[in-house]
Short mmCIF file of C-alpha atoms and ligand atoms in Angstrom, two decimals:
data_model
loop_
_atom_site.label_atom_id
_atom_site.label_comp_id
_atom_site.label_asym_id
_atom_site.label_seq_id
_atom_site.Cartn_x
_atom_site.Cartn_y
_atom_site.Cartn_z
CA UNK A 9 -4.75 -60.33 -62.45
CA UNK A 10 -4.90 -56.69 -63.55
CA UNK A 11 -2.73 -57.48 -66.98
CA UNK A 12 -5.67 -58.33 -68.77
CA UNK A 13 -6.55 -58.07 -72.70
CA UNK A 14 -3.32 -56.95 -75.00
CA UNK A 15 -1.52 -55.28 -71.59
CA UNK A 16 1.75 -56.31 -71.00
CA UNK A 17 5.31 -54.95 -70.03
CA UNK A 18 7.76 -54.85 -72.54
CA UNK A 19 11.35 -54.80 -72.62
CA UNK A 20 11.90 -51.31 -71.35
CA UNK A 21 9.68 -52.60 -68.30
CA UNK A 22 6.80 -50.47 -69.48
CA UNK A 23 3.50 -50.91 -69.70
CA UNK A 24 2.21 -51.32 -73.04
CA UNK A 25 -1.72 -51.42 -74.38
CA UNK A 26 -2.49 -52.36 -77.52
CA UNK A 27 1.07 -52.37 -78.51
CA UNK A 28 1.91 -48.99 -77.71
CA UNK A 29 3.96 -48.21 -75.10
CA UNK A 30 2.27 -45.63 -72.05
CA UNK A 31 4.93 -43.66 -71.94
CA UNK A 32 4.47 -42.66 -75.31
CA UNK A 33 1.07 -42.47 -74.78
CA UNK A 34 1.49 -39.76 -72.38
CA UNK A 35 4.34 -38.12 -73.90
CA UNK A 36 1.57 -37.55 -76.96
CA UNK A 37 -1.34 -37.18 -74.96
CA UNK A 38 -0.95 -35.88 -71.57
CA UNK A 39 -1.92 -36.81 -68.06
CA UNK A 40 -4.00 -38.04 -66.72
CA UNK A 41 -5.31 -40.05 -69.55
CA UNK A 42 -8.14 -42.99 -69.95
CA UNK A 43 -7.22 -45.77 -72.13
CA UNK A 44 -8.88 -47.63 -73.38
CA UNK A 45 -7.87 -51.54 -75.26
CA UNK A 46 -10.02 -51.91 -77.90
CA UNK A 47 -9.48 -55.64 -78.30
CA UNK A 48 -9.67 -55.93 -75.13
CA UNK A 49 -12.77 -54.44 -74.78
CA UNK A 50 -14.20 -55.98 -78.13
CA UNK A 51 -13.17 -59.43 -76.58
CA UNK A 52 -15.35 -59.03 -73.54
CA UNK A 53 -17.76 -58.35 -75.59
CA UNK A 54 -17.85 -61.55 -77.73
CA UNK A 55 -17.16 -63.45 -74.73
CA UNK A 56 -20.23 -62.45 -73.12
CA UNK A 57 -22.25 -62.96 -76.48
CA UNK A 58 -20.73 -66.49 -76.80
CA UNK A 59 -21.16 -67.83 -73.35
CA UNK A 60 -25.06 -66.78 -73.61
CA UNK A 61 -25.69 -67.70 -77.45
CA UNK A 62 -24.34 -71.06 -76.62
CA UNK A 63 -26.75 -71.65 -73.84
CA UNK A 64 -30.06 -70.16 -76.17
CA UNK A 65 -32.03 -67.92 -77.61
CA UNK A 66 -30.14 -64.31 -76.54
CA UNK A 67 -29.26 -60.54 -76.50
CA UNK A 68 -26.24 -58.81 -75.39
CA UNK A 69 -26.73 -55.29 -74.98
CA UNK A 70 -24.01 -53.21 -73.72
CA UNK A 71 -24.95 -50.54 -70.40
CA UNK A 72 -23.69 -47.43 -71.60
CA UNK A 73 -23.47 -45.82 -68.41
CA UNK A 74 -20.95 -47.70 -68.12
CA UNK A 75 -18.56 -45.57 -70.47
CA UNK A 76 -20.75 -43.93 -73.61
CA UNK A 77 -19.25 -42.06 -75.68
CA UNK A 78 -19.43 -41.90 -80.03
CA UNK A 79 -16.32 -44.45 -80.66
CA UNK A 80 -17.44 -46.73 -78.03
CA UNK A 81 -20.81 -46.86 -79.38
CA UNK A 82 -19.81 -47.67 -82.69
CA UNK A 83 -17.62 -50.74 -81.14
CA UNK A 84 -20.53 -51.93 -79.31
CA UNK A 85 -22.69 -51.87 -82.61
CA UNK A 86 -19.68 -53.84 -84.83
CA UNK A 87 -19.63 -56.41 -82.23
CA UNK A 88 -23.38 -57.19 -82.73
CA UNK A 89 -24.38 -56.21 -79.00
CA UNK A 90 -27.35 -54.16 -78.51
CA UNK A 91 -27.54 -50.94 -76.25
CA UNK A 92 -29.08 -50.01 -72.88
CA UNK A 93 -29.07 -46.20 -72.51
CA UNK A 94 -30.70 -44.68 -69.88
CA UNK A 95 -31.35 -41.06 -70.43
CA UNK A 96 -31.96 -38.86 -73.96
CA UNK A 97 -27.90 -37.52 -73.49
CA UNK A 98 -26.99 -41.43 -73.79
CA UNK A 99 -29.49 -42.01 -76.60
CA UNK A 100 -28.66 -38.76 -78.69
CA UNK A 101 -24.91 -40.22 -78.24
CA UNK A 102 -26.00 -43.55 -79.63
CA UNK A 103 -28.02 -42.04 -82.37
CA UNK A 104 -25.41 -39.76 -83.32
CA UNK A 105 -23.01 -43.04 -83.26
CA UNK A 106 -25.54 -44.38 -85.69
CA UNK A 107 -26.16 -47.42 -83.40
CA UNK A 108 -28.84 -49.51 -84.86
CA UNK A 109 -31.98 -48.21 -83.14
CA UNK A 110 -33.87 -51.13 -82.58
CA UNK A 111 -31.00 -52.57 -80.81
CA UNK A 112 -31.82 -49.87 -78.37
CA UNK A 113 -33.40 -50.79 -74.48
CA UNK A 114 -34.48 -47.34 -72.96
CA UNK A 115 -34.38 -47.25 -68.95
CA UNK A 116 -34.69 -44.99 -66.29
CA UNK A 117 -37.11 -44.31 -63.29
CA UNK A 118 -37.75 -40.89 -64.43
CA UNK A 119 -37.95 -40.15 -68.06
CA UNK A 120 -39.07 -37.19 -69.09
CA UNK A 121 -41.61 -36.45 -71.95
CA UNK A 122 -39.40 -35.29 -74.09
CA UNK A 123 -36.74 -38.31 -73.47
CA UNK A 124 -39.60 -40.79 -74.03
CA UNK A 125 -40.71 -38.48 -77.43
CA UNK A 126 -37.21 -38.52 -78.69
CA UNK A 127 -37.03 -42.50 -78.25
CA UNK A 128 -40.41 -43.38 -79.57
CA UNK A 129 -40.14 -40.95 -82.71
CA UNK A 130 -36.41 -42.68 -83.37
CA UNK A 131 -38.39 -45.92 -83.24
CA UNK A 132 -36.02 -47.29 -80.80
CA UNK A 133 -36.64 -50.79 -79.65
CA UNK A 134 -37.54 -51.43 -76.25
CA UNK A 135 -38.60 -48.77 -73.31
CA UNK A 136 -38.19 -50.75 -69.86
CA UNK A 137 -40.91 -49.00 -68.37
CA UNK A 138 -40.42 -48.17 -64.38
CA UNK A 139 -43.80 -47.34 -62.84
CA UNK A 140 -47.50 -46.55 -63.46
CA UNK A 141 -46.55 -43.14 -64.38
CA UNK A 142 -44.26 -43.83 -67.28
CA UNK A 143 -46.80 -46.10 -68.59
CA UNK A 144 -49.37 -43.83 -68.74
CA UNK A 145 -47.16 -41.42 -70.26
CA UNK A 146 -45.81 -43.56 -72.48
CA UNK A 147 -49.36 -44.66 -73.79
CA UNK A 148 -50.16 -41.21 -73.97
CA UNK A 149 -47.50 -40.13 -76.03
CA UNK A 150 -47.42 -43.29 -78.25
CA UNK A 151 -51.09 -42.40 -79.03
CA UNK A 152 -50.01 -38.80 -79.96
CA UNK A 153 -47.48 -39.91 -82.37
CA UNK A 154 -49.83 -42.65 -83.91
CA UNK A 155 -46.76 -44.99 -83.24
CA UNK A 156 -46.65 -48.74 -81.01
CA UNK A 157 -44.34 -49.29 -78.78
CA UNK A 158 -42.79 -52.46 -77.50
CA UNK A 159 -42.00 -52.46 -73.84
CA UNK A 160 -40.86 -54.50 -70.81
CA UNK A 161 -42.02 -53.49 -67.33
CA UNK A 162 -38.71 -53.08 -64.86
CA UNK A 163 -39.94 -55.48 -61.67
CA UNK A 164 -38.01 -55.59 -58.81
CA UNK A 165 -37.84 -59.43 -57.53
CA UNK A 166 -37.06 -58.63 -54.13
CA UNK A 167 -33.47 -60.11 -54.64
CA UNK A 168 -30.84 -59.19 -52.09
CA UNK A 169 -27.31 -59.08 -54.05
CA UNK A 170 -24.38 -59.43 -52.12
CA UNK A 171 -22.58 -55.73 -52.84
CA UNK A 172 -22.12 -52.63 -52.09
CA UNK A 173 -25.46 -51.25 -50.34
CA UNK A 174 -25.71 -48.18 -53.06
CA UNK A 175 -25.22 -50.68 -56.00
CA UNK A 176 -27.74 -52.91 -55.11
CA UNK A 177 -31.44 -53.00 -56.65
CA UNK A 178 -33.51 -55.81 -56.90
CA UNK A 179 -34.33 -55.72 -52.90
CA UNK A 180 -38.12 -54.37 -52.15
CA UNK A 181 -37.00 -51.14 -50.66
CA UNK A 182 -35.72 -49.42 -53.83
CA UNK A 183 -36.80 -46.58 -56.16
CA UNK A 184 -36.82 -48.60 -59.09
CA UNK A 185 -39.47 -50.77 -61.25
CA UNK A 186 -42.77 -52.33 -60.43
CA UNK A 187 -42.58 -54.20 -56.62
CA UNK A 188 -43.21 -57.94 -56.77
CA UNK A 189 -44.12 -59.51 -53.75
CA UNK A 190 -46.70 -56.89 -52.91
CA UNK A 191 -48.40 -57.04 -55.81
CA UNK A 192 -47.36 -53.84 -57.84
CA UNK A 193 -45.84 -55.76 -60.34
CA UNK A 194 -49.15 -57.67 -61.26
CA UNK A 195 -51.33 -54.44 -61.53
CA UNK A 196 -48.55 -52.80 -63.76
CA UNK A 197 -49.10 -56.25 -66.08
CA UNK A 198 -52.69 -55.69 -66.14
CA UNK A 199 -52.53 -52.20 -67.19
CA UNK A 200 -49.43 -52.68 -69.71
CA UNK A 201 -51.54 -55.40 -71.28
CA UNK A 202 -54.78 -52.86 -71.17
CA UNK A 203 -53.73 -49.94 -73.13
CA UNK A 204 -53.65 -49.75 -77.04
CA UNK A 205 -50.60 -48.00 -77.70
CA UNK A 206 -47.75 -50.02 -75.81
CA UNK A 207 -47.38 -53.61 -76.95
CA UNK A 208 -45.89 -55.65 -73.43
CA UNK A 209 -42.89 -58.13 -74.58
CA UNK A 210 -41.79 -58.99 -71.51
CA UNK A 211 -40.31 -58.21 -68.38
CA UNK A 212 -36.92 -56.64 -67.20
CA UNK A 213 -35.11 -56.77 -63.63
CA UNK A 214 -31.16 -55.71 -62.28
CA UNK A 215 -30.63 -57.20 -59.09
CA UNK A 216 -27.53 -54.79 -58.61
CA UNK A 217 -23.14 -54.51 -59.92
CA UNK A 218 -20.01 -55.71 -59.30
CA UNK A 219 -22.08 -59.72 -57.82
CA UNK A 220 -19.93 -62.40 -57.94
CA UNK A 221 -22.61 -64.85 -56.17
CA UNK A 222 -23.93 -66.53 -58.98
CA UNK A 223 -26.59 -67.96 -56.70
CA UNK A 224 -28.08 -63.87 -57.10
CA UNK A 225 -28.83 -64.51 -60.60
CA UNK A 226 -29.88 -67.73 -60.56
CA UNK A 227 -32.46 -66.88 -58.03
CA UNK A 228 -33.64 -63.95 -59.40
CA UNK A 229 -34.10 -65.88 -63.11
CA UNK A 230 -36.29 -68.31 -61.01
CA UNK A 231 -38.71 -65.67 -59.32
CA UNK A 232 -38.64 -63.91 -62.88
CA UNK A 233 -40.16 -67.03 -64.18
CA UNK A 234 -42.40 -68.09 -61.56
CA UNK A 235 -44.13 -64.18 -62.22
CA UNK A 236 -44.11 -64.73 -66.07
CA UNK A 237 -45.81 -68.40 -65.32
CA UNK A 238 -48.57 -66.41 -62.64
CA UNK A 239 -49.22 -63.65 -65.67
CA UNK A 240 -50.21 -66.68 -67.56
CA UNK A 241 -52.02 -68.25 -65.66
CA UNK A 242 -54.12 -65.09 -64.09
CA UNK A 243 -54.58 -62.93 -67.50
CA UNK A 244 -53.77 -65.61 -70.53
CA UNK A 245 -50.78 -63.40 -71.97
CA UNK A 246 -47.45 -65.52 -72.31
CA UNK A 247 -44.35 -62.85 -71.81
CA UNK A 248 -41.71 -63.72 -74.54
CA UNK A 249 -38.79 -61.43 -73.07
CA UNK A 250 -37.02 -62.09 -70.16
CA UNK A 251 -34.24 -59.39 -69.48
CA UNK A 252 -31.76 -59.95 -66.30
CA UNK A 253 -29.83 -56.96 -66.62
CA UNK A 254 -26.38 -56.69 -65.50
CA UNK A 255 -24.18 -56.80 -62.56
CA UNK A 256 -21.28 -59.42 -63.87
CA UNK A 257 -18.25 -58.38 -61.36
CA UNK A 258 -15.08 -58.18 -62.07
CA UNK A 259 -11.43 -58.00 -60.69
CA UNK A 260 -10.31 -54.84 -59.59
CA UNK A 261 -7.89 -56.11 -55.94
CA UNK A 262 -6.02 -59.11 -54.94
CA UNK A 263 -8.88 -61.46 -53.63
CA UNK A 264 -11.35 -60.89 -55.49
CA UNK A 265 -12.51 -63.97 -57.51
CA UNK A 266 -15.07 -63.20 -59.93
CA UNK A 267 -16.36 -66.42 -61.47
CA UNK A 268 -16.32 -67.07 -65.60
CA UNK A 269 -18.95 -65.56 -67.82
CA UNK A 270 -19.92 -69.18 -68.70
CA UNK A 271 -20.91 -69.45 -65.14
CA UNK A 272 -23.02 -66.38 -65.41
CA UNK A 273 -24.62 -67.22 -68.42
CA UNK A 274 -25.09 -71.00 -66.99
CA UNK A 275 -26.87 -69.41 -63.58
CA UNK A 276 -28.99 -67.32 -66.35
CA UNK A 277 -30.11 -69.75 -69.27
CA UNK A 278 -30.11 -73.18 -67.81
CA UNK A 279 -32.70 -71.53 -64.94
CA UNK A 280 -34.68 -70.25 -67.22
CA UNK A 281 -34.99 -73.18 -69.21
CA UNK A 282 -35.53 -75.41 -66.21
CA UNK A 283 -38.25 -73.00 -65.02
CA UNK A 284 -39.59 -73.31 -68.87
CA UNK A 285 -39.87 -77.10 -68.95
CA UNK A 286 -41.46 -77.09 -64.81
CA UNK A 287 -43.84 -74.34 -65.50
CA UNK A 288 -44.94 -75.47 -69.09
CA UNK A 289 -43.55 -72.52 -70.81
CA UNK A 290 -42.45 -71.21 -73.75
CA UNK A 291 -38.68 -70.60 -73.44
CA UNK A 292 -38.29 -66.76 -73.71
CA UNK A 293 -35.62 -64.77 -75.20
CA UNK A 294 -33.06 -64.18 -72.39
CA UNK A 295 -31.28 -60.06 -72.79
CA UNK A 296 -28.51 -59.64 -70.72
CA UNK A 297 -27.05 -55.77 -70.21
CA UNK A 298 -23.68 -56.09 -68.98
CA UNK A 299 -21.37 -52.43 -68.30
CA UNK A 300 -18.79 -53.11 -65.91
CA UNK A 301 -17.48 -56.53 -67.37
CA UNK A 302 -17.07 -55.32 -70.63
CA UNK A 303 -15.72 -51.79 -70.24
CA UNK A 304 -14.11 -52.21 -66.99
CA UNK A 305 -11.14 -54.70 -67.17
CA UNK A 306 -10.12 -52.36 -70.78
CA UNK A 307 -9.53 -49.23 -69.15
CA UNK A 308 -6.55 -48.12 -67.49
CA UNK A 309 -5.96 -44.58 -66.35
CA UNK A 310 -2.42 -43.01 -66.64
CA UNK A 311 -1.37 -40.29 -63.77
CA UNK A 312 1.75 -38.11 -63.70
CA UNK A 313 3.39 -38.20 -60.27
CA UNK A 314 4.01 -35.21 -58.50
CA UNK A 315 4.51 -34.32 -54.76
CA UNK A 316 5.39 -37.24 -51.88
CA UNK A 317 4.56 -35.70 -48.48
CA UNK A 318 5.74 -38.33 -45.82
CA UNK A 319 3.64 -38.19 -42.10
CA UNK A 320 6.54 -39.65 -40.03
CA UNK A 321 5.82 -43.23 -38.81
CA UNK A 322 2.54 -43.20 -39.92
CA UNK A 323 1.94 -42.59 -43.65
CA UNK A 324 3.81 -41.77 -47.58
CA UNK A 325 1.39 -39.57 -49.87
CA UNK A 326 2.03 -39.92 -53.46
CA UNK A 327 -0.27 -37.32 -54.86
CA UNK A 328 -1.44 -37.25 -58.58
CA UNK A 329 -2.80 -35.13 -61.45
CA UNK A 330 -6.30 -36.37 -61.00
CA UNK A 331 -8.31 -38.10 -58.47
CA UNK A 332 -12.43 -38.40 -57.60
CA UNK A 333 -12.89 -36.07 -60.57
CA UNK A 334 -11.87 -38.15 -63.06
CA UNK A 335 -12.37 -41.60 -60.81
CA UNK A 336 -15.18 -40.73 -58.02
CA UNK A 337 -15.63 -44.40 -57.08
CA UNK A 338 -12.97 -44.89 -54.13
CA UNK A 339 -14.54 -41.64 -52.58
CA UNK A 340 -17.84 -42.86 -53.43
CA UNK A 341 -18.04 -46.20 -52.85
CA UNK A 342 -14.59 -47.31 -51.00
CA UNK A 343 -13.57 -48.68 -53.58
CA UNK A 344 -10.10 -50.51 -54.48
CA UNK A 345 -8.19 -50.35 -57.44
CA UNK A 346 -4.69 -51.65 -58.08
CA UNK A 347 -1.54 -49.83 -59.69
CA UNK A 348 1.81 -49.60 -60.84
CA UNK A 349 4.45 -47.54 -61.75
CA UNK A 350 4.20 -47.91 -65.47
CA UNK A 351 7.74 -46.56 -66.44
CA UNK A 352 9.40 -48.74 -64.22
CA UNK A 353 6.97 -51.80 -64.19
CA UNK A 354 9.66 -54.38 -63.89
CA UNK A 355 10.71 -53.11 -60.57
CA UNK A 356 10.28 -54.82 -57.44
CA UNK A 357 8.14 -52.81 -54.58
CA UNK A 358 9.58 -51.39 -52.01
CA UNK A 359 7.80 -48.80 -50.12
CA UNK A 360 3.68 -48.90 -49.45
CA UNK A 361 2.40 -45.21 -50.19
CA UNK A 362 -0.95 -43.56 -50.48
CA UNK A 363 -2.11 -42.56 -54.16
CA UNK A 364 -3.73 -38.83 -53.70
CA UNK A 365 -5.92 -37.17 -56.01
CA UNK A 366 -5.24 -32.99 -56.46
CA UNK A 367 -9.08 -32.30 -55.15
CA UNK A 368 -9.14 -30.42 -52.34
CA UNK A 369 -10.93 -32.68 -50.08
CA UNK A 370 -8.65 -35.47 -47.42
CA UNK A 371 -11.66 -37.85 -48.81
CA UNK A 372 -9.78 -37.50 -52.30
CA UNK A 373 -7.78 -40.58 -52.25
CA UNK A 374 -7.09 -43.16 -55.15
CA UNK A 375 -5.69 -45.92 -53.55
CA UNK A 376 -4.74 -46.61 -49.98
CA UNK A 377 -1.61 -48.40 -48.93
CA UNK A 378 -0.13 -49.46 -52.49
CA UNK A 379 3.32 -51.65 -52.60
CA UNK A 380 5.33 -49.57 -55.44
CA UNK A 381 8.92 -48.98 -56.02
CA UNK A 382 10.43 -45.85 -55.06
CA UNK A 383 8.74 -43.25 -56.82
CA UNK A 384 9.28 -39.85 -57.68
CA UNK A 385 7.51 -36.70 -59.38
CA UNK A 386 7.65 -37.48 -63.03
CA UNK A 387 6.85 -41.22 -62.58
CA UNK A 388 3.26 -42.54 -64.36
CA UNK A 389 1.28 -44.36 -62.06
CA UNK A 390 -1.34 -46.65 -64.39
CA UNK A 391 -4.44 -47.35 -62.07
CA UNK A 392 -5.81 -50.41 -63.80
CA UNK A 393 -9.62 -51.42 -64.41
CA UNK A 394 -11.13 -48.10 -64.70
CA UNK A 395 -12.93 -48.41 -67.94
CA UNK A 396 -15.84 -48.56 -66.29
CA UNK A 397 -17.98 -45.75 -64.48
CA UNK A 398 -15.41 -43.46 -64.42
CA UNK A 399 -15.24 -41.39 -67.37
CA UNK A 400 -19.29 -41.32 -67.43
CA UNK A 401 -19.37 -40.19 -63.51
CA UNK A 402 -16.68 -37.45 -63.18
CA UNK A 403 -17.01 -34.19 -62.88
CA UNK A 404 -15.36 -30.95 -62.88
CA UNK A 405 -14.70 -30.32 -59.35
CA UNK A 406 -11.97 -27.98 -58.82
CA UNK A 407 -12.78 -27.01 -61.68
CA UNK A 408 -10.46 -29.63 -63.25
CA UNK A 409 -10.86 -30.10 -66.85
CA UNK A 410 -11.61 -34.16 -67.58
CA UNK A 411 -9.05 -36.14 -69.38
CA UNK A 412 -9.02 -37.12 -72.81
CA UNK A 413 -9.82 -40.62 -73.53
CA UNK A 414 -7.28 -42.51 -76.56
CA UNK A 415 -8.30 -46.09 -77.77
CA UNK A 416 -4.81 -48.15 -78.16
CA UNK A 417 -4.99 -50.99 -81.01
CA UNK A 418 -2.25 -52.83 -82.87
CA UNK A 419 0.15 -49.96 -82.22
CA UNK A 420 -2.12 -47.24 -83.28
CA UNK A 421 -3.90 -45.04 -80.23
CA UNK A 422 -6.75 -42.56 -81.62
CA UNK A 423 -8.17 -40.04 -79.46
CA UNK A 424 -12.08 -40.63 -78.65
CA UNK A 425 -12.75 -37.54 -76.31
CA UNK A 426 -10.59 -34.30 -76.25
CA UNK A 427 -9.29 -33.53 -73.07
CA UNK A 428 -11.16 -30.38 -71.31
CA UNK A 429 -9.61 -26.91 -71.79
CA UNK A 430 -9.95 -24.02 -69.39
CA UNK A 431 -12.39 -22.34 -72.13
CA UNK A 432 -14.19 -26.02 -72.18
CA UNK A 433 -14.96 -25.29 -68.24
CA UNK A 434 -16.65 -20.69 -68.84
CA UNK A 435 -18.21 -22.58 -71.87
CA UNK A 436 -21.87 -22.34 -70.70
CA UNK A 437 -21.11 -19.67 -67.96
CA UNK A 438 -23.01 -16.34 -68.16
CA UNK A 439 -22.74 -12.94 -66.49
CA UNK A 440 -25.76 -11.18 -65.59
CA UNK A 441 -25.30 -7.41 -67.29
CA UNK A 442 -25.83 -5.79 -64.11
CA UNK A 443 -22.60 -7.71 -62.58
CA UNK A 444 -20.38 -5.94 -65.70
N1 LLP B 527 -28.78 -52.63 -66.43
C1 LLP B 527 -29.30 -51.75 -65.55
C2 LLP B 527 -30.73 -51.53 -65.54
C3 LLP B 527 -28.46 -51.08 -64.67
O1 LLP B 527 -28.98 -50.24 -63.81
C4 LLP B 527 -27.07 -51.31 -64.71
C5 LLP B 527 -26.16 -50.60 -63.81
C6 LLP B 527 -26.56 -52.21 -65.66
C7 LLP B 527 -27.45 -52.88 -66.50
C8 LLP B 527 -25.10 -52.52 -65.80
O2 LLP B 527 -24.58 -53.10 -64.66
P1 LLP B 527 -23.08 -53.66 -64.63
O3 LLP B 527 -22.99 -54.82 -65.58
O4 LLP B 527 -22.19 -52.56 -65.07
O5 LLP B 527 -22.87 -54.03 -63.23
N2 LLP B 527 -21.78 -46.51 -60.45
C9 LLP B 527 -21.70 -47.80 -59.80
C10 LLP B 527 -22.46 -48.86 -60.56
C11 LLP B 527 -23.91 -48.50 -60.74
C12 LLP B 527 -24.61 -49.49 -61.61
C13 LLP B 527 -25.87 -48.90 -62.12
N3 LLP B 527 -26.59 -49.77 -62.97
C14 LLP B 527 -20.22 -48.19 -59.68
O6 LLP B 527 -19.38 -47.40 -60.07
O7 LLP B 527 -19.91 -49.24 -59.15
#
């Protein structure tokens, strides 16, 4: 159902967040507009932490590239989760937010020098190294700084998920982590274990996003612990850290069923403990880094309806005030998102239309064939479950300025990002003297 967390309609027959109504929201505020639920989002959060906690010894930490900004960092850290950034703009955020460094997982298949500096001199807590490179790098670096640093070596099982080919990550042919079944992922061991200035903890995988198989996880937990039994057995070293990553899906479209969190933290921790007890190992610590099924399901986005252009017989266009710039992920990735009017939410549908974006590409299209009542300009179309990889992959194409971001709770909604003005866009732009 896309009513999730505190969304509901009220009497008026609008859509209300967190107790305030959306079209009050965008009266204040403006279109288009993310909101986000804080409870909502906060309850995903302890639901995830509860369903794995129960099961054993665990970590939530929260994928920031998910949705990172300062606010949502500081939610993450009251909750208790830890953090996954993956690049020094995500970690200066979370430092900034005065998240609890050593709460902090760094990844990335690329770091630079001076994103791996900035994380070892904030003494952050993991780095999820990628390849040989990093690690020499890393040990390098470590060694200049006189500093230790606890890592996990990224492996890639050889796992195929069932989703979207571009999502996907654990299969062999992929440009992240150390390769398993050939090997790679042994040597990298060997060497992590070798140098003097990285301390291995134990080892990290993401099989891919949006999975709903829970079979996927399970199976990749079991390979994961069949390697950490072979690294005991070849060089003596028992890995204490066993980090799945994320991928939880979610509902975004009638029929699609994604299963509990208890089942994912089920496919998870009782593996791993059953591959404990067979193999004669220690149970590790199980981290989990879910994005999408915390920040998702919170976030609706609120459009301002503009013009209808009707192809005769064949299609209605219902064209909006944003589109792939502030949500990329239909053009990107096909993918489907639900909505409704949210002024008139009460009302029946009666006509299918197209939701447009304002880009100025055909490819810029929200949501195809979408059952709404009559609508006309003036009319807020709420696209729901967008919390999640939308604000943190638009861009300014068109040159359209992003949207500001509010957080609704009990009545209250607080702005967490300003919305882009005109001068935000020439900020950084420069004109060569001889062109004046
Ligand atoms: N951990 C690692 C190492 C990851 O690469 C990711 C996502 C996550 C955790 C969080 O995964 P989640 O729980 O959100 O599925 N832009 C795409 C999704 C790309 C996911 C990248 N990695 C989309 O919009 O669907």
């Amino acid at each position: 159902m896309y009513l999730n967390g505190t969304m509901r309609i009220n009497s008026q027959g609008h859509l209300e967040i967190g107790n305030v109504d959306t079209v009050d929201l965008v009266k204040d505020f403006g279109t288009p507009l993310w909101v986000i639920d804080e409870q909502g989002f906060r309850q995903n959060c302890r639901d995830i932490k509860q369903a794995f906690s129960r099961l054993g010894e665990s970590m939530v930490i929260y994928a920031s590239k998910t949705l990172c900004t300062t606010a949502i960092c500081k939610i993450v850290a009251q909750e208790g989760l830890g953090l996954d950034v993956v690049s020094g703009g995500e970690l200066y955020t979370a430092i900034k937010a005065g998240f609890p460094v050593e709460k902090i997982y760094f990844h990335g298949n690329n770091k630079s020098r001076e994103e791996i500096k900035m994380a070892v001199e904030a003494g952050i807590g993991r780095i999820v190294v990628d390849n040989f490179y990093e690690l020499k790098l890393l040990d390098k670096i470590c060694k200049e700084l006189g500093k230790e640093q606890d890592v996990l070596l990224r492996i890639t099982p050889g796992v195929e998920a069932h989703t979207h080919e571009y999502i996907k990550t654990g299969q062999i042919d992929s440009k992240f982590g150390f390769t398993l079944p050939d090997g790679q992922a042994m040597e990298g061991v060997k060497e992590a274990i070798s140098l003097d200035n990285v301390r291995l903890v134990g080892l990290h995988c993401h099989i891919g996003s949006q999975i709903f198989a829970m079979q996927s996880f399970q199976h990749a937990t079991s390979i994961m612990m069949d390697f950490i039994a072979e690294v005991k057995k070849t060089s003596g070293y028992e890995l204490m850290e066993l980090d799945m990553g994320g991928g939880f899906g979610i509902y975004y479209y009638h029929g699609d069923e994604p299963p509990d969190v208890e089942d994912w933290a089920e496919a998870v921790m009782l593996t791993v403990e059953s591959k404990a007890k067979e193999l004669g190992l220690t149970t590790p610590r199980v981290i989990v880094e879910p994005g999408r099924s915390i920040a998702g399901s919170a976030g609706v986005t609120l459009y301002m309806a503009g013009s209808v252009k009707e192809v005769k017989g064949i299609r209605k266009y219902l064209a909006v005030d944003g589109g792939m710039g502030d949500n990329p992920r239909p053009a990107l990735y096909g993918s489907k998102y639900t909505a409704i009017v949210a002024n008139r939410a009460n009302e029946a549908a009666v006509e299918t239309v197209s939701i447009a974006g304002k880009c100025c590409e055909s490819g810029d299209m929200l949501i195809w064939d979408c059952d709404l009542p009559s609508v006309t300009a003036g009319d807020i179309i709420a696209v729901f479950a967008t919390g999640a990889y939308n604000y943190t992959m638009s861009s300014n194409y068109n040159r359209l300025p992003r949207p500001a971001m509010v957080l609704v709770n009990n009545g209250s909604a607080d702005l967490i990002l300003k919305r882009e003005s005109y001068e935000d866009l020439i900020r950084n732009d420069l004109i060569p003297g001889r062109l004046l």
